[in-house]
PDB file of C-alpha atoms in Angstrom:
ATOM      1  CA  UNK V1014     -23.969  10.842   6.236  1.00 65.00           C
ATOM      2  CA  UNK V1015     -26.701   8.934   8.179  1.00 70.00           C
ATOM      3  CA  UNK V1016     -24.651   5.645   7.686  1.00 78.00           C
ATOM      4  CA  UNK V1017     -20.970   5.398   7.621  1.00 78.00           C
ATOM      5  CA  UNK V1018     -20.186   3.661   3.763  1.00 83.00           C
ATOM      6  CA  UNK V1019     -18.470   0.310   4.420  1.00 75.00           C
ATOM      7  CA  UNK V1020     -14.828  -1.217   2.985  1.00 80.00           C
ATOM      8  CA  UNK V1021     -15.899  -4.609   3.401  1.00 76.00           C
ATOM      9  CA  UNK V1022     -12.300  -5.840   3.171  1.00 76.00           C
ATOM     10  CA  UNK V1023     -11.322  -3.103   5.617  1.00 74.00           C
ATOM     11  CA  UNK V1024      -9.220  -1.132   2.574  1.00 76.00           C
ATOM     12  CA  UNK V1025      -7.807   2.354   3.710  1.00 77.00           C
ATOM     13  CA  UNK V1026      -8.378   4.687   1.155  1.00 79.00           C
ATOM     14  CA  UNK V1027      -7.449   8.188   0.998  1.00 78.00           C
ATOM     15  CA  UNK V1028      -9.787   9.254  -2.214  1.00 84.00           C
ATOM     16  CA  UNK V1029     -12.319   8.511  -4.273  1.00 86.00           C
ATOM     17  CA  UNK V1030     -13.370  10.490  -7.448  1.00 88.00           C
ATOM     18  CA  UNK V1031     -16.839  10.561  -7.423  1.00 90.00           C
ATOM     19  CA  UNK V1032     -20.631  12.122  -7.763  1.00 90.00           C
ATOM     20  CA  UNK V1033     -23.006  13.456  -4.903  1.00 90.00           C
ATOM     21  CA  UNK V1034     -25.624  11.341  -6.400  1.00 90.00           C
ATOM     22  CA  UNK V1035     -23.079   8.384  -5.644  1.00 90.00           C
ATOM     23  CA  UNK V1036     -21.954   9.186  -2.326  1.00 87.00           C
ATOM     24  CA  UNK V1037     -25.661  10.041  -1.192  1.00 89.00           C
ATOM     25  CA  UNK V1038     -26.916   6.298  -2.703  1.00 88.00           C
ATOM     26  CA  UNK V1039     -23.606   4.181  -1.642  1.00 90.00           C
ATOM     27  CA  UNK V1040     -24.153   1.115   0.772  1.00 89.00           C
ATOM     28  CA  UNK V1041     -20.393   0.056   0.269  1.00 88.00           C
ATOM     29  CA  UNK V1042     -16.950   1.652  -0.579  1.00 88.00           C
ATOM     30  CA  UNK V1043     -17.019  -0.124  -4.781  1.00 90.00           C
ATOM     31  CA  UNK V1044     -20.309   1.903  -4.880  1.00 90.00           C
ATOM     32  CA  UNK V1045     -18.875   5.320  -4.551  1.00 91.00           C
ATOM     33  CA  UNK V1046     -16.026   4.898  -7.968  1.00 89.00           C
ATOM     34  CA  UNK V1047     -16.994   6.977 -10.704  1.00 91.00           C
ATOM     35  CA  UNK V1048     -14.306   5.769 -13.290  1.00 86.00           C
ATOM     36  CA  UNK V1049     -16.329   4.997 -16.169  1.00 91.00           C
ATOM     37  CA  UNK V1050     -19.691   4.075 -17.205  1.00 92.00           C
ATOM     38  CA  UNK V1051     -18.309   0.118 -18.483  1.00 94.00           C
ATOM     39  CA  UNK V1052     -17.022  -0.089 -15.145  1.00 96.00           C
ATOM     40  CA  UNK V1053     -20.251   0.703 -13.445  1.00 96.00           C
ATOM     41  CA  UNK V1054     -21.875  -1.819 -15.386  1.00 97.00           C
ATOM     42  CA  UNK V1055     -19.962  -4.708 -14.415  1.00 98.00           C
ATOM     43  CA  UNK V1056     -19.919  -3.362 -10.650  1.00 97.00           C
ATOM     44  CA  UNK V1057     -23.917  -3.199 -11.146  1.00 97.00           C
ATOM     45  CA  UNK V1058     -23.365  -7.117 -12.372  1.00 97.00           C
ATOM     46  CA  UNK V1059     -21.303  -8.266  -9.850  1.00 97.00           C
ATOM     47  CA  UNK V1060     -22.943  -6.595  -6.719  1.00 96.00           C
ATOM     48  CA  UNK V1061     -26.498  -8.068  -8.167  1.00 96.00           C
ATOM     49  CA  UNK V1062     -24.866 -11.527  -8.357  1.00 96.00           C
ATOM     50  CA  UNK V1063     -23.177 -11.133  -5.323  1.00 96.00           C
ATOM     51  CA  UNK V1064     -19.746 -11.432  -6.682  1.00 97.00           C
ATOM     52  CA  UNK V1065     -17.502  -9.773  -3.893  1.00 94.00           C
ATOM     53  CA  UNK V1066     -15.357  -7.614  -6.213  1.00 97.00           C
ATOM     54  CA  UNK V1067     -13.097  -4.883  -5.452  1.00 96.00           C
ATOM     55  CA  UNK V1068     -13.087  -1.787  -7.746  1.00 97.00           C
ATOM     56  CA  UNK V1069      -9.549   0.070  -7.891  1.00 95.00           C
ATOM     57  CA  UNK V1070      -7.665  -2.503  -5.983  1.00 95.00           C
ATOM     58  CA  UNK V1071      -4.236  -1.438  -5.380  1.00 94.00           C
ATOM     59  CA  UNK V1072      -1.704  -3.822  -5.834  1.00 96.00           C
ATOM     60  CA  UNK V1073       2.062  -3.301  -5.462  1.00 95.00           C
ATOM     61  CA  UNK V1074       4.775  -6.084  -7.475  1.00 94.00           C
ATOM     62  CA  UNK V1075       8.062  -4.949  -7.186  1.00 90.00           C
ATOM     63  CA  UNK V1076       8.357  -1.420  -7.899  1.00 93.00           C
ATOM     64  CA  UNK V1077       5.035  -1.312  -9.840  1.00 95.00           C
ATOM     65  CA  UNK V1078       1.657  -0.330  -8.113  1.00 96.00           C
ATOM     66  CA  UNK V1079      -1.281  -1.353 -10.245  1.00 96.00           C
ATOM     67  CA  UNK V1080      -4.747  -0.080  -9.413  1.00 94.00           C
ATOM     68  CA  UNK V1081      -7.153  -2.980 -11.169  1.00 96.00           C
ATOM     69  CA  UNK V1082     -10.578  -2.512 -12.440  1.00 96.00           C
ATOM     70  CA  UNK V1083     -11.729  -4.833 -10.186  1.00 98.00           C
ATOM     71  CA  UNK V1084     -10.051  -7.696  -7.823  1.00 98.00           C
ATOM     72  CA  UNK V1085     -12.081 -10.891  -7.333  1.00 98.00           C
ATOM     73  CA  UNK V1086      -9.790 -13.097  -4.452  1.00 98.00           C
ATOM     74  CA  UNK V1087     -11.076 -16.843  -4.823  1.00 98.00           C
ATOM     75  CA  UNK V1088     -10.049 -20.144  -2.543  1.00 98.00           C
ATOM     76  CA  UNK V1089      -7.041 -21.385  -5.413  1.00 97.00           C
ATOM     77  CA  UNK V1090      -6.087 -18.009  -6.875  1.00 97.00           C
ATOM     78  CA  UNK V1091      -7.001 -14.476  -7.593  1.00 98.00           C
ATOM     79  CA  UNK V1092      -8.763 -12.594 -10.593  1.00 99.00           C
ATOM     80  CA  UNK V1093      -8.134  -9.344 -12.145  1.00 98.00           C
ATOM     81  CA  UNK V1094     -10.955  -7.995 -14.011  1.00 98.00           C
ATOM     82  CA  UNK V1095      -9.829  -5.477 -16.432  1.00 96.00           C
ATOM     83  CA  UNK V1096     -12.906  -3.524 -18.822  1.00 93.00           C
ATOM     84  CA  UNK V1097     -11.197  -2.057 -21.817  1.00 80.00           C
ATOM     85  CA  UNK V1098     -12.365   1.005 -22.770  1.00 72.00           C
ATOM     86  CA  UNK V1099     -11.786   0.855 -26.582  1.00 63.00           C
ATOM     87  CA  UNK V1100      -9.945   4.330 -26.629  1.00 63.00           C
ATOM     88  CA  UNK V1101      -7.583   3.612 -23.313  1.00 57.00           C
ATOM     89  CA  UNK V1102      -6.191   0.374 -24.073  1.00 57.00           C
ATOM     90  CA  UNK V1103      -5.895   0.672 -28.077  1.00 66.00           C
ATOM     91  CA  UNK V1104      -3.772   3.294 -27.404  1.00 75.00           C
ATOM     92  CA  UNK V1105       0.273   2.249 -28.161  1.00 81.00           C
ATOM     93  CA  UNK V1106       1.532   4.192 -25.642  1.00 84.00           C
ATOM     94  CA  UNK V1107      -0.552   1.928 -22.976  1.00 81.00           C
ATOM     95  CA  UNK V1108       0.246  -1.511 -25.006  1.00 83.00           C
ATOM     96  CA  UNK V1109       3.731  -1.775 -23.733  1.00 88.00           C
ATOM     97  CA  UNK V1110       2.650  -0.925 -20.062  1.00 87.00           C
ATOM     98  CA  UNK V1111      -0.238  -3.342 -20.148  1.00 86.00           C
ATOM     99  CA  UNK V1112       1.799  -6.314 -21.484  1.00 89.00           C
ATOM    100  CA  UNK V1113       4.132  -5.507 -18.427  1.00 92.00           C
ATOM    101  CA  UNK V1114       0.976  -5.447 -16.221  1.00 92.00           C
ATOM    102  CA  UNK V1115      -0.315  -8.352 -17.311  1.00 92.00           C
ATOM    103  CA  UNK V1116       2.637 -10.600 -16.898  1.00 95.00           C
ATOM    104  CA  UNK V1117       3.648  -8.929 -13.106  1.00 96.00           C
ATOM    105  CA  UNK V1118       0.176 -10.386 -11.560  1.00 97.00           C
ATOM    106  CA  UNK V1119       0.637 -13.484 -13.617  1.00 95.00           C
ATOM    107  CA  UNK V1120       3.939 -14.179 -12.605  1.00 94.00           C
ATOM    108  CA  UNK V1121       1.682 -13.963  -9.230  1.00 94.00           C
ATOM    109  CA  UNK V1122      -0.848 -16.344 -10.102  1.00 94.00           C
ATOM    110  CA  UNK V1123      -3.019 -13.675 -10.646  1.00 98.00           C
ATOM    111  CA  UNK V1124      -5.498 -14.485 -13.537  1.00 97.00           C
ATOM    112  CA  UNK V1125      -6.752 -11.743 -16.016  1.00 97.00           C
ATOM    113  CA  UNK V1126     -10.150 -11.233 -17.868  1.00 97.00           C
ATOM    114  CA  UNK V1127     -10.637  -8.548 -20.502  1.00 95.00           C
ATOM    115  CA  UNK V1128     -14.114  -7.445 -21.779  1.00 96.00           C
ATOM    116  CA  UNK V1129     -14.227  -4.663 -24.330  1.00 94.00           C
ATOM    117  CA  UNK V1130     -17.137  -2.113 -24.756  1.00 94.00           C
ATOM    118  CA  UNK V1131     -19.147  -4.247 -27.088  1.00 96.00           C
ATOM    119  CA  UNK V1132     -18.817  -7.443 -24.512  1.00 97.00           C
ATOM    120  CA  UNK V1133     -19.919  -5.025 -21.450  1.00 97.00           C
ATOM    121  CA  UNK V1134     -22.602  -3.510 -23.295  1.00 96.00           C
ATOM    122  CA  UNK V1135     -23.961  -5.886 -25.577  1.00 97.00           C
ATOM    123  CA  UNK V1136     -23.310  -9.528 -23.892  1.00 98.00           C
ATOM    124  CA  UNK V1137     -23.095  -8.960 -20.058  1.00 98.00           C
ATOM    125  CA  UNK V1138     -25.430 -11.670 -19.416  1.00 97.00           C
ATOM    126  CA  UNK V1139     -24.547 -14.073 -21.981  1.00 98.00           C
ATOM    127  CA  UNK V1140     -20.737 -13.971 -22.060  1.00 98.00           C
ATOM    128  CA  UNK V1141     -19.372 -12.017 -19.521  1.00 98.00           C
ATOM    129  CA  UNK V1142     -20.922 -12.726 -16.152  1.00 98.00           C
ATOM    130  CA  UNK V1143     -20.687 -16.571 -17.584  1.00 98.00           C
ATOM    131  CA  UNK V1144     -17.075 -16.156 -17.925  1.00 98.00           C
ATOM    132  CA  UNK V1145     -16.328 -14.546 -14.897  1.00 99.00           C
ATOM    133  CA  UNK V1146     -18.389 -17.550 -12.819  1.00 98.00           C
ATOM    134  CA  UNK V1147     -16.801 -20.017 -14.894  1.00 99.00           C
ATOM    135  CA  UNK V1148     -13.371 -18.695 -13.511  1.00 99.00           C
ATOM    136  CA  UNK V1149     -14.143 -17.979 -10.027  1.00 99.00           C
ATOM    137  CA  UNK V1150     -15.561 -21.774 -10.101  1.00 98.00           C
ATOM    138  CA  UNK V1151     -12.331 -22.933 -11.334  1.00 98.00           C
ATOM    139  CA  UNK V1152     -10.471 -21.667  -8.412  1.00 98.00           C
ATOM    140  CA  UNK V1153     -11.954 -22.816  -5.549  1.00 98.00           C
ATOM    141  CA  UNK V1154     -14.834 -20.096  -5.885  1.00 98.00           C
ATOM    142  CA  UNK V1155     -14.922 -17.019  -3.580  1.00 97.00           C
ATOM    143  CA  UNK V1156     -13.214 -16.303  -0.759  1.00 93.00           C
TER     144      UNK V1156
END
């Protein structure tokens, strides 16, 4: 590599699944994820916007470790960005687990925004970016 790929918020990370075409294009560490094509999207939306998002974010409550889509850390609180693959999360083995999920980072102050396929795909620019903003205004904006 002619240039070392940069973790911004100085994460250690041991692994990340991803493509040559992706590791030979990455500027930063959320480049290199290859988790799924929704989640590209919004990373694609974010980075353009400069929204300082962080794909796979580990976080540990308890004796839970969570990896989120995406963490967004703001001035008043934090958000967790979750895309909802249609097929993953209408599963109702998962439904239990993310109900637990949901209420361990908001039992944190965490706050958590769900886009399905049809949101990502269809209304990035007039619902979900919007949304997201609208949130990250309301606390305190970025950090």
């Amino acid at each position: 590599m002619p240039q070392p790929i940069v973790s911004y918020r100085q994460r250690r990370i041991n692994f990340i699944p991803t493509t040559l075409h992706k590791l030979a294009t990455a500027t930063e560490i959320n480049d290199l994820y290859d988790d799924s094509p929704l989640e590209d999207q919004v990373w694609q939306a974010c980075k353009s916007l400069q929204i300082d998002a962080e794909r796979q974010a580990r976080i540990k409550i308890k004796e839970n470790t969570y990896f989120l889509d995406f963490a967004i850390y703001c001035v008043q609180g934090n958000i967790n960005l979750e895309t909802d693959g249609d097929r993953w999360h209408s599963d109702p083995k998962q439904i239990p687990l993310d109900n637990l999920r949901h209420n361990d980072l908001g039992t944190l102050g965490w706050r958590t925004l769900r886009f399905n396929t049809p949101q990502v795909q269809e209304q990035m620019g007039e619902y979900c970016i919007p949304t997201l903003v609208e949130n990250i205004d309301r606390l305190g904006g970025l950090r």
